[in-house]
Amino acid sequence: MPGVTPDVENKGEARVNILFLMIDQLRYDYLGCTGHPTIRTPNIDALAARGVRFDRAYVQSPICGPSRMSFYTGRYTHSHGATWNGVPLPVGEMTLGDHLRPLGMNTVLCGKSHMAPDRAGMDRLGIDPKSTVGQRLSECGFDAWLRHDGELPESMDGVATPYQDYLRSKGYDGSNPWNEWANAAEDSDGTLRSGWLLKYARQPARVANEDTETPWTTTRAIDYLEQAGDAPWCLHVSYIKPHWPYVAPAPYHDMYSPEDVVPPVRAETERDNPHPIFGDYQKKRVSQALSRDEVRDTVIPAYMGLISQLDDEIGRLLKYLDDTGQRDTTMIVLTSDHGDYLGDHWMGEKELFHDCSSRVPLIVVDPRAEADTTRGTVSDALVEAIDLVPTFVQAAGGQPRYEVLEGRSLIGHLHGQQGPWRDHVISEYDYDFKSTRLSLDQPIGECRLAMIFDGRYKLMHAEGFRPMLHDLAADPQELHDLGEDPAHVKTRARLMDRLNAWYRRHHSRTTISDAEIARRAGGDMKKGIFLGFWDEAELAAARKAGVSGN
Amino acid sequence: MPGVTPDVENKGEARVNILFLMIDQLRYDYLGCTGHPTIRTPNIDALAARGVRFDRAYVQSPICGPSRMSFYTGRYTHSHGATWNGVPLPVGEMTLGDHLRPLGMNTVLCGKSHMAPDRAGMDRLGIDPKSTVGQRLSECGFDAWLRHDGELPESMDGVATPYQDYLRSKGYDGSNPWNEWANAAEDSDGTLRSGWLLKYARQPARVANEDTETPWTTTRAIDYLEQAGDAPWCLHVSYIKPHWPYVAPAPYHDMYSPEDVVPPVRAETERDNPHPIFGDYQKKRVSQALSRDEVRDTVIPAYMGLISQLDDEIGRLLKYLDDTGQRDTTMIVLTSDHGDYLGDHWMGEKELFHDCSSRVPLIVVDPRAEADTTRGTVSDALVEAIDLVPTFVQAAGGQPRYEVLEGRSLIGHLHGQQGPWRDHVISEYDYDFKSTRLSLDQPIGECRLAMIFDGRYKLMHAEGFRPMLHDLAADPQELHDLGEDPAHVKTRARLMDRLNAWYRRHHSRTTISDAEIARRAGGDMKKGIFLGFWDEAELAAARKAGVSGN
């Protein structure tokens, strides 16, 4: 990457295990340590005090599947091609496990990955999906200790999944206990109410706290650690909550009240001639719902309750590591795959690039002495989700393969030795799969959005439409779109030039390293390939002069 | 691709076999049918009279390996990532065989492919290189009836290759018969002279014509056809000549004389403050050599002799098809992987984007009645090498997979039914591997060149440098670089915008088709995923209204 100093070298630091915690749909600003005025997340806050909190971390796409494929491959969505939920990750893409296993690390999933396997690719390459390679390709390179992607709606009635099996074992009956118990509430008169419906978000789930997805996933993670033995591991504990449906169990369902809800970040002017993409998203049902105060006051307390539940469970998991003497040998990383508008900017869900959607919390605790100087600090470096794979490779004692990986290791930041760093982040979104494509009459393949943020200005390029632009120095809440402001012509052009330069970079030249290129350059003569020599005398002179190639 | 009409549909036309002829380093203008005043290529000219000659066909990179990887994958080098000779084609890339075999076609190589296998990728995926899948991955998806990439210099002394074995069987002895016989000449006094040295290009090779690479490859191709049976086939007969070394056997070595050599296309002004990349290439030994009239007059007659030899051998191969009754069932395609400067523009070799390097001959004969109206015509459509794979898929009765393939089928042109077509071609080059990187002090990864040609203007974008621009209407010989001409600011900006738009396209979203995207859009409700509904009444109303998703 131009302008970025090389990695801090591995100088024989102790290698560490890696606990990689992902919290689904957690906004960057819904933690105590990131400034939320009412939420209680003491365990996560304590974690931040032990490591570095990266305050300007952005995902590569503000939606589960593509974001995770970038987290797990270390590559932009433009590169790995799994641009939306359910788009198979091409079989040739390397994943975290491919980078860590050669370093001797078990790379294990406990929870959600949102991986869609490339069955056609496996078939083409003659790979049996049931073989070890095939199973890993099906699970995004992880060994799946537990795979649980959440949502088990009616269409999955009768489908056996680990969580359904667990619920049944605990006496929650029916063809789909998730749908009928975990994602359901009941009225005072005993009427069953669907957890999909926002109105019931303040009712407790019909399952005991210990049987909800967050504690169950935590227990399964501890089960893994119990039997892990001495082999190094990277354990990805990947929670489905507080992702919708917004259903929390007691006591978390009423831990927060409307008084704890912060006001929405929005301005009437945002509804006045908005960017066409933004305007269409504002019209979506979920946006209209979350634009109502009644809905926010019902949903957000549940969202916050789910986060406090997560905080308790993460506390339990960290205590297990402490109790088993693993505190000093485990790197702990906590992040999210994207945020949640929650009514900000007249929107629900995620998918566009306002900070509440594309910016995520990121805490990294490196237990080694080299990181002592940075403990409890906050970094404002522009960080991307794709930086985690190379960070993990270095933590495991290896050298990141930058011909494949498009992020950069954060170890330099953690060890207080980082030189110049990247000056922008990129995030992308493919709305081919959304009704917005139809509303705006765009051809399939042309529904590409890309955001570039340089630390002050954030530009969204939308093929076929004008850009959006926000100046986060003057307008940190991103309420004033400068996408058509004549005063910002140069800023828009500068960011678009930079974005285009990023597109033009190598994204697919993955089979040769810079070191190998340097080694190969001009080696023709050694091989006996002689180009452009008239006669023996010329050739002899060149050989004498040590000419090596062309 | 925006602006291009859909393919002409397969309407039950008879499927055809495909003879895919590649001639290495053949300039577009060194055939009788493309206007060369002195060369004799009657068989190729007759082929053009039977089909469509595409007069503006460009390769995706003017150098063997990357160009061929684009021919064989149907994808740009920016997409497949094998950007230079010897860079392994990533194991996940689909090749011609992957597209044709499911249609029942044997896809077979006889000759050169310049494929470098991705052994690390195969290892990662647990693919044994000796398995059928592994062998095909190693041979760019072909079943290798014969693999022969040419050059067998001193460093390959003692290495067993099919051609070395053949030469030995014919009594040409030594540890490297190619080096000592096929690529060698001798003086009147019997002194052995290396075929690498340009001075000896007018001497005959030390092997009989029938034992040189072109006839040997032709015979091996006929051997394949002799045993092919009834199974449909796509046979890639891929000749190494007239690629350097410029050594022709008798009688071709003196079939042409300096009087047959056309004058160089060059202007003194091209040496006056040239574009830095162009200027560095002019300085290379091979460029300086070919800038000398003595060298041109020695080398070009041999180059022309090798082409006439090819024409004779292609005539022999076509006669075999005629004699065996296969004329009406075989599509014949003849093209080249790039040209040869031969002293034009003060350059030797290829690699930059002047027509003599990046433009190639392309003749396609479709034997079916649907193509009768276009026989003997010349098309000026802007065609790219990547158009061949989808053309072949349609000829084999299939539907091209455009989520993977970046070219477009030429069948519409062949059948006289093509609607609007692309309005530019793209070609790329990666000089990371060349001494030019060092001369110009460019970082590895930044040595990217891209050419865009819209049928009139040809722009070369070079990262970190000014562009080159030629107006081929006013300056068909490309002698006047308008890259800094203030009169052409808008043209340069327009082409650069278009090039950037091309970079921004999906190049890696290969695992989902447009049809599947259309099918999936808004299907959440059917799955039982309900976003943004307040209560039962809202949900019931949406269901009644047939709302399908978000």
PDB file of C-alpha atoms in Angstrom, chain B residues 111-313:
ATOM      1  CA  GLY B 111       1.316 -26.542 -28.497  1.00  0.00           C
ATOM      2  CA  LYS B 112       1.969 -23.460 -26.393  1.00  0.00           C
ATOM      3  CA  SER B 113      -0.134 -22.135 -23.515  1.00  0.00           C
ATOM      4  CA  HIS B 114       2.419 -20.247 -21.375  1.00  0.00           C
ATOM      5  CA  MET B 115       0.492 -21.455 -18.317  1.00  0.00           C
ATOM      6  CA  ALA B 116       2.169 -21.262 -14.903  1.00  0.00           C
ATOM      7  CA  PRO B 117       0.234 -23.461 -12.482  1.00  0.00           C
ATOM      8  CA  ASP B 118      -0.804 -22.259  -9.044  1.00  0.00           C
ATOM      9  CA  ARG B 119       0.830 -25.068  -7.097  1.00  0.00           C
ATOM     10  CA  ALA B 120       0.349 -23.315  -3.766  1.00  0.00           C
ATOM     11  CA  GLY B 121      -3.356 -22.976  -4.520  1.00  0.00           C
ATOM     12  CA  MET B 122      -3.658 -26.636  -5.446  1.00  0.00           C
ATOM     13  CA  ASP B 123      -1.824 -27.616  -2.311  1.00  0.00           C
ATOM     14  CA  ARG B 124      -4.124 -25.435  -0.201  1.00  0.00           C
ATOM     15  CA  LEU B 125      -7.172 -27.090  -1.730  1.00  0.00           C
ATOM     16  CA  GLY B 126      -5.773 -30.596  -1.416  1.00  0.00           C
ATOM     17  CA  ILE B 127      -5.659 -31.133  -5.178  1.00  0.00           C
ATOM     18  CA  ASP B 128      -3.123 -33.669  -6.373  1.00  0.00           C
ATOM     19  CA  PRO B 129      -1.369 -32.151  -9.420  1.00  0.00           C
ATOM     20  CA  LYS B 130      -1.359 -35.621 -10.940  1.00  0.00           C
ATOM     21  CA  SER B 131      -5.126 -36.076 -10.674  1.00  0.00           C
ATOM     22  CA  THR B 132      -7.247 -35.237 -13.701  1.00  0.00           C
ATOM     23  CA  VAL B 133      -8.351 -31.985 -12.088  1.00  0.00           C
ATOM     24  CA  GLY B 134      -4.773 -31.225 -11.073  1.00  0.00           C
ATOM     25  CA  GLN B 135      -3.411 -31.902 -14.542  1.00  0.00           C
ATOM     26  CA  ARG B 136      -6.005 -29.636 -16.095  1.00  0.00           C
ATOM     27  CA  LEU B 137      -5.314 -26.912 -13.534  1.00  0.00           C
ATOM     28  CA  SER B 138      -1.657 -27.239 -14.466  1.00  0.00           C
ATOM     29  CA  GLU B 139      -2.427 -26.882 -18.173  1.00  0.00           C
ATOM     30  CA  CYS B 140      -4.826 -23.923 -17.994  1.00  0.00           C
ATOM     31  CA  GLY B 141      -7.851 -26.176 -18.188  1.00  0.00           C
ATOM     32  CA  PHE B 142      -6.753 -28.040 -21.278  1.00  0.00           C
ATOM     33  CA  ASP B 143      -6.122 -31.722 -21.651  1.00  0.00           C
ATOM     34  CA  ALA B 144      -2.572 -31.466 -22.907  1.00  0.00           C
ATOM     35  CA  TRP B 145      -2.260 -33.651 -25.963  1.00  0.00           C
ATOM     36  CA  LEU B 146       0.966 -31.752 -26.499  1.00  0.00           C
ATOM     37  CA  ARG B 147       2.450 -28.962 -24.428  1.00  0.00           C
ATOM     38  CA  HIS B 148       5.277 -27.102 -26.092  1.00  0.00           C
ATOM     39  CA  ASP B 149       6.058 -23.530 -25.086  1.00  0.00           C
ATOM     40  CA  GLY B 150       9.062 -23.070 -27.323  1.00  0.00           C
ATOM     41  CA  GLU B 151      12.270 -21.675 -25.918  1.00  0.00           C
ATOM     42  CA  LEU B 152      14.503 -24.403 -24.564  1.00  0.00           C
ATOM     43  CA  PRO B 153      17.665 -22.453 -23.809  1.00  0.00           C
ATOM     44  CA  GLU B 154      20.882 -23.666 -22.251  1.00  0.00           C
ATOM     45  CA  SER B 155      19.342 -23.702 -18.797  1.00  0.00           C
ATOM     46  CA  MET B 156      17.138 -26.549 -20.017  1.00  0.00           C
ATOM     47  CA  ASP B 157      20.022 -28.742 -21.110  1.00  0.00           C
ATOM     48  CA  GLY B 158      19.121 -32.325 -20.416  1.00  0.00           C
ATOM     49  CA  VAL B 159      15.485 -31.560 -19.630  1.00  0.00           C
ATOM     50  CA  ALA B 160      13.192 -34.017 -21.386  1.00  0.00           C
ATOM     51  CA  THR B 161      10.482 -32.304 -23.405  1.00  0.00           C
ATOM     52  CA  PRO B 162       8.350 -33.724 -26.198  1.00  0.00           C
ATOM     53  CA  TYR B 163      10.146 -31.665 -28.816  1.00  0.00           C
ATOM     54  CA  GLN B 164      13.615 -32.559 -27.554  1.00  0.00           C
ATOM     55  CA  ASP B 165      12.559 -36.195 -27.552  1.00  0.00           C
ATOM     56  CA  TYR B 166      11.266 -35.861 -31.091  1.00  0.00           C
ATOM     57  CA  LEU B 167      14.453 -34.223 -32.312  1.00  0.00           C
ATOM     58  CA  ARG B 168      16.526 -36.962 -30.729  1.00  0.00           C
ATOM     59  CA  SER B 169      14.353 -39.606 -32.352  1.00  0.00           C
ATOM     60  CA  LYS B 170      15.196 -37.996 -35.669  1.00  0.00           C
ATOM     61  CA  GLY B 171      18.887 -38.200 -34.996  1.00  0.00           C
ATOM     62  CA  TYR B 172      19.575 -34.664 -33.756  1.00  0.00           C
ATOM     63  CA  ASP B 173      21.876 -35.408 -30.870  1.00  0.00           C
ATOM     64  CA  GLY B 174      23.309 -33.561 -27.884  1.00  0.00           C
ATOM     65  CA  SER B 175      21.992 -32.624 -24.476  1.00  0.00           C
ATOM     66  CA  ASN B 176      19.768 -29.900 -25.950  1.00  0.00           C
ATOM     67  CA  PRO B 177      18.915 -30.515 -29.605  1.00  0.00           C
ATOM     68  CA  TRP B 178      16.659 -27.449 -29.729  1.00  0.00           C
ATOM     69  CA  ASN B 179      19.583 -25.265 -28.787  1.00  0.00           C
ATOM     70  CA  GLU B 180      22.080 -27.031 -30.967  1.00  0.00           C
ATOM     71  CA  TRP B 181      19.982 -27.818 -34.036  1.00  0.00           C
ATOM     72  CA  ALA B 182      16.523 -26.228 -34.225  1.00  0.00           C
ATOM     73  CA  ASN B 183      17.662 -22.878 -32.886  1.00  0.00           C
ATOM     74  CA  ALA B 184      21.040 -22.898 -34.529  1.00  0.00           C
ATOM     75  CA  ALA B 185      22.603 -22.195 -37.863  1.00  0.00           C
ATOM     76  CA  GLU B 186      26.037 -22.862 -39.233  1.00  0.00           C
ATOM     77  CA  ASP B 187      28.504 -20.943 -41.289  1.00  0.00           C
ATOM     78  CA  SER B 188      29.880 -22.107 -44.600  1.00  0.00           C
ATOM     79  CA  ASP B 189      32.857 -23.397 -42.657  1.00  0.00           C
ATOM     80  CA  GLY B 190      30.599 -25.432 -40.403  1.00  0.00           C
ATOM     81  CA  THR B 191      30.898 -23.192 -37.355  1.00  0.00           C
ATOM     82  CA  LEU B 192      27.840 -23.499 -35.119  1.00  0.00           C
ATOM     83  CA  ARG B 193      25.955 -20.210 -34.701  1.00  0.00           C
ATOM     84  CA  SER B 194      23.319 -19.503 -32.092  1.00  0.00           C
ATOM     85  CA  GLY B 195      19.824 -18.724 -33.293  1.00  0.00           C
ATOM     86  CA  TRP B 196      19.573 -16.168 -30.502  1.00  0.00           C
ATOM     87  CA  LEU B 197      21.934 -13.893 -32.406  1.00  0.00           C
ATOM     88  CA  LEU B 198      20.112 -11.715 -34.867  1.00  0.00           C
ATOM     89  CA  LYS B 199      23.012 -11.670 -37.293  1.00  0.00           C
ATOM     90  CA  TYR B 200      22.283 -15.265 -38.313  1.00  0.00           C
ATOM     91  CA  ALA B 201      18.552 -14.888 -38.898  1.00  0.00           C
ATOM     92  CA  ARG B 202      18.945 -15.367 -42.647  1.00  0.00           C
ATOM     93  CA  GLN B 203      20.778 -18.671 -42.231  1.00  0.00           C
ATOM     94  CA  PRO B 204      18.673 -21.821 -42.354  1.00  0.00           C
ATOM     95  CA  ALA B 205      18.023 -23.708 -39.152  1.00  0.00           C
ATOM     96  CA  ARG B 206      20.111 -26.836 -38.739  1.00  0.00           C
ATOM     97  CA  VAL B 207      17.018 -29.034 -38.925  1.00  0.00           C
ATOM     98  CA  ALA B 208      14.920 -30.067 -41.893  1.00  0.00           C
ATOM     99  CA  ASN B 209      11.683 -28.134 -42.364  1.00  0.00           C
ATOM    100  CA  GLU B 210       9.580 -31.131 -41.371  1.00  0.00           C
ATOM    101  CA  ASP B 211      11.423 -31.325 -38.064  1.00  0.00           C
ATOM    102  CA  THR B 212      10.921 -27.695 -37.039  1.00  0.00           C
ATOM    103  CA  GLU B 213       8.347 -26.729 -34.478  1.00  0.00           C
ATOM    104  CA  THR B 214       5.603 -25.618 -36.834  1.00  0.00           C
ATOM    105  CA  PRO B 215       5.280 -28.787 -38.954  1.00  0.00           C
ATOM    106  CA  TRP B 216       5.866 -30.990 -35.904  1.00  0.00           C
ATOM    107  CA  THR B 217       3.031 -29.234 -34.031  1.00  0.00           C
ATOM    108  CA  THR B 218       0.777 -29.559 -37.082  1.00  0.00           C
ATOM    109  CA  THR B 219       1.458 -33.276 -37.369  1.00  0.00           C
ATOM    110  CA  ARG B 220       0.726 -33.750 -33.697  1.00  0.00           C
ATOM    111  CA  ALA B 221      -2.576 -31.864 -34.156  1.00  0.00           C
ATOM    112  CA  ILE B 222      -3.535 -34.156 -37.021  1.00  0.00           C
ATOM    113  CA  ASP B 223      -2.589 -37.119 -34.809  1.00  0.00           C
ATOM    114  CA  TYR B 224      -5.120 -35.838 -32.286  1.00  0.00           C
ATOM    115  CA  LEU B 225      -7.844 -35.473 -34.878  1.00  0.00           C
ATOM    116  CA  GLU B 226      -7.089 -38.951 -36.236  1.00  0.00           C
ATOM    117  CA  GLN B 227      -8.078 -40.511 -32.937  1.00  0.00           C
ATOM    118  CA  ALA B 228     -10.687 -37.997 -31.771  1.00  0.00           C
ATOM    119  CA  GLY B 229     -13.633 -40.167 -32.684  1.00  0.00           C
ATOM    120  CA  ASP B 230     -17.137 -38.805 -32.431  1.00  0.00           C
ATOM    121  CA  ALA B 231     -16.793 -36.828 -29.216  1.00  0.00           C
ATOM    122  CA  PRO B 232     -17.043 -33.076 -29.837  1.00  0.00           C
ATOM    123  CA  TRP B 233     -13.773 -31.237 -29.492  1.00  0.00           C
ATOM    124  CA  CYS B 234     -12.178 -27.852 -29.172  1.00  0.00           C
ATOM    125  CA  LEU B 235      -8.587 -28.270 -30.268  1.00  0.00           C
ATOM    126  CA  HIS B 236      -6.215 -25.434 -29.503  1.00  0.00           C
ATOM    127  CA  VAL B 237      -3.352 -25.659 -31.967  1.00  0.00           C
ATOM    128  CA  SER B 238      -0.958 -23.129 -30.619  1.00  0.00           C
ATOM    129  CA  TYR B 239       2.189 -22.452 -32.606  1.00  0.00           C
ATOM    130  CA  ILE B 240       5.307 -20.992 -31.045  1.00  0.00           C
ATOM    131  CA  LYS B 241       6.506 -19.292 -34.227  1.00  0.00           C
ATOM    132  CA  PRO B 242       7.142 -16.615 -35.566  1.00  0.00           C
ATOM    133  CA  HIS B 243       7.991 -15.680 -31.948  1.00  0.00           C
ATOM    134  CA  TRP B 244      11.738 -15.180 -31.470  1.00  0.00           C
ATOM    135  CA  PRO B 245      14.311 -16.641 -31.819  1.00  0.00           C
ATOM    136  CA  TYR B 246      13.992 -15.660 -35.488  1.00  0.00           C
ATOM    137  CA  VAL B 247      15.265 -18.853 -37.087  1.00  0.00           C
ATOM    138  CA  ALA B 248      13.567 -20.393 -40.127  1.00  0.00           C
ATOM    139  CA  PRO B 249      14.419 -23.634 -41.892  1.00  0.00           C
ATOM    140  CA  ALA B 250      15.060 -23.996 -45.571  1.00  0.00           C
ATOM    141  CA  PRO B 251      13.360 -23.125 -47.858  1.00  0.00           C
ATOM    142  CA  TYR B 252      11.665 -20.450 -45.744  1.00  0.00           C
ATOM    143  CA  HIS B 253      14.886 -18.863 -44.519  1.00  0.00           C
ATOM    144  CA  ASP B 254      15.498 -17.158 -47.823  1.00  0.00           C
ATOM    145  CA  MET B 255      11.983 -16.997 -49.198  1.00  0.00           C
ATOM    146  CA  TYR B 256      12.048 -13.259 -48.497  1.00  0.00           C
ATOM    147  CA  SER B 257      14.789 -10.716 -48.977  1.00  0.00           C
ATOM    148  CA  PRO B 258      15.383  -7.172 -47.732  1.00  0.00           C
ATOM    149  CA  GLU B 259      13.432  -5.935 -50.757  1.00  0.00           C
ATOM    150  CA  ASP B 260      10.332  -7.545 -49.271  1.00  0.00           C
ATOM    151  CA  VAL B 261      10.704  -5.670 -45.984  1.00  0.00           C
ATOM    152  CA  VAL B 262       8.331  -2.752 -45.546  1.00  0.00           C
ATOM    153  CA  PRO B 263       9.851   0.447 -44.185  1.00  0.00           C
ATOM    154  CA  PRO B 264       9.715   1.015 -40.458  1.00  0.00           C
ATOM    155  CA  VAL B 265       6.840   3.045 -39.045  1.00  0.00           C
ATOM    156  CA  ARG B 266       8.655   5.629 -37.014  1.00  0.00           C
ATOM    157  CA  ALA B 267       9.397   9.319 -36.761  1.00  0.00           C
ATOM    158  CA  GLU B 268      12.351  11.170 -35.373  1.00  0.00           C
ATOM    159  CA  THR B 269       9.928  13.124 -33.198  1.00  0.00           C
ATOM    160  CA  GLU B 270       9.127   9.929 -31.309  1.00  0.00           C
ATOM    161  CA  ARG B 271      12.632  10.068 -29.825  1.00  0.00           C
ATOM    162  CA  ASP B 272      12.212  13.676 -28.814  1.00  0.00           C
ATOM    163  CA  ASN B 273      10.959  13.870 -25.234  1.00  0.00           C
ATOM    164  CA  PRO B 274       8.979  10.643 -25.387  1.00  0.00           C
ATOM    165  CA  HIS B 275       6.651   9.459 -22.668  1.00  0.00           C
ATOM    166  CA  PRO B 276       8.948   8.124 -19.908  1.00  0.00           C
ATOM    167  CA  ILE B 277       7.760   4.534 -20.300  1.00  0.00           C
ATOM    168  CA  PHE B 278       8.037   4.653 -24.081  1.00  0.00           C
ATOM    169  CA  GLY B 279      11.405   6.344 -23.778  1.00  0.00           C
ATOM    170  CA  ASP B 280      12.736   3.633 -21.507  1.00  0.00           C
ATOM    171  CA  TYR B 281      11.499   0.916 -23.832  1.00  0.00           C
ATOM    172  CA  GLN B 282      13.248   2.629 -26.752  1.00  0.00           C
ATOM    173  CA  LYS B 283      16.487   2.276 -24.813  1.00  0.00           C
ATOM    174  CA  LYS B 284      16.241  -1.477 -24.395  1.00  0.00           C
ATOM    175  CA  ARG B 285      18.776  -3.525 -26.280  1.00  0.00           C
ATOM    176  CA  VAL B 286      16.159  -5.203 -28.431  1.00  0.00           C
ATOM    177  CA  SER B 287      14.677  -1.832 -29.391  1.00  0.00           C
ATOM    178  CA  GLN B 288      18.038  -0.382 -30.276  1.00  0.00           C
ATOM    179  CA  ALA B 289      18.836  -3.451 -32.337  1.00  0.00           C
ATOM    180  CA  LEU B 290      15.576  -3.386 -34.308  1.00  0.00           C
ATOM    181  CA  SER B 291      15.999   0.330 -34.894  1.00  0.00           C
ATOM    182  CA  ARG B 292      18.951  -0.496 -37.138  1.00  0.00           C
ATOM    183  CA  ASP B 293      18.096  -1.120 -40.799  1.00  0.00           C
ATOM    184  CA  GLU B 294      20.673  -3.899 -40.995  1.00  0.00           C
ATOM    185  CA  VAL B 295      18.915  -5.757 -38.221  1.00  0.00           C
ATOM    186  CA  ARG B 296      15.456  -5.268 -39.705  1.00  0.00           C
ATOM    187  CA  ASP B 297      16.647  -6.423 -43.105  1.00  0.00           C
ATOM    188  CA  THR B 298      18.085  -9.542 -41.530  1.00  0.00           C
ATOM    189  CA  VAL B 299      15.354 -10.412 -39.057  1.00  0.00           C
ATOM    190  CA  ILE B 300      12.173  -9.496 -40.897  1.00  0.00           C
ATOM    191  CA  PRO B 301      12.730 -11.802 -43.874  1.00  0.00           C
ATOM    192  CA  ALA B 302      13.096 -14.679 -41.398  1.00  0.00           C
ATOM    193  CA  TYR B 303       9.975 -13.536 -39.535  1.00  0.00           C
ATOM    194  CA  MET B 304       8.108 -13.475 -42.834  1.00  0.00           C
ATOM    195  CA  GLY B 305       9.469 -16.873 -43.819  1.00  0.00           C
ATOM    196  CA  LEU B 306       8.220 -18.329 -40.558  1.00  0.00           C
ATOM    197  CA  ILE B 307       4.770 -16.898 -41.299  1.00  0.00           C
ATOM    198  CA  SER B 308       4.718 -18.423 -44.777  1.00  0.00           C
ATOM    199  CA  GLN B 309       5.783 -21.717 -43.230  1.00  0.00           C
ATOM    200  CA  LEU B 310       2.859 -21.397 -40.844  1.00  0.00           C
ATOM    201  CA  ASP B 311       0.566 -20.657 -43.740  1.00  0.00           C
ATOM    202  CA  ASP B 312       1.664 -23.841 -45.487  1.00  0.00           C
ATOM    203  CA  GLU B 313       1.171 -25.899 -42.338  1.00  0.00           C
TER     204      GLU B 313
END
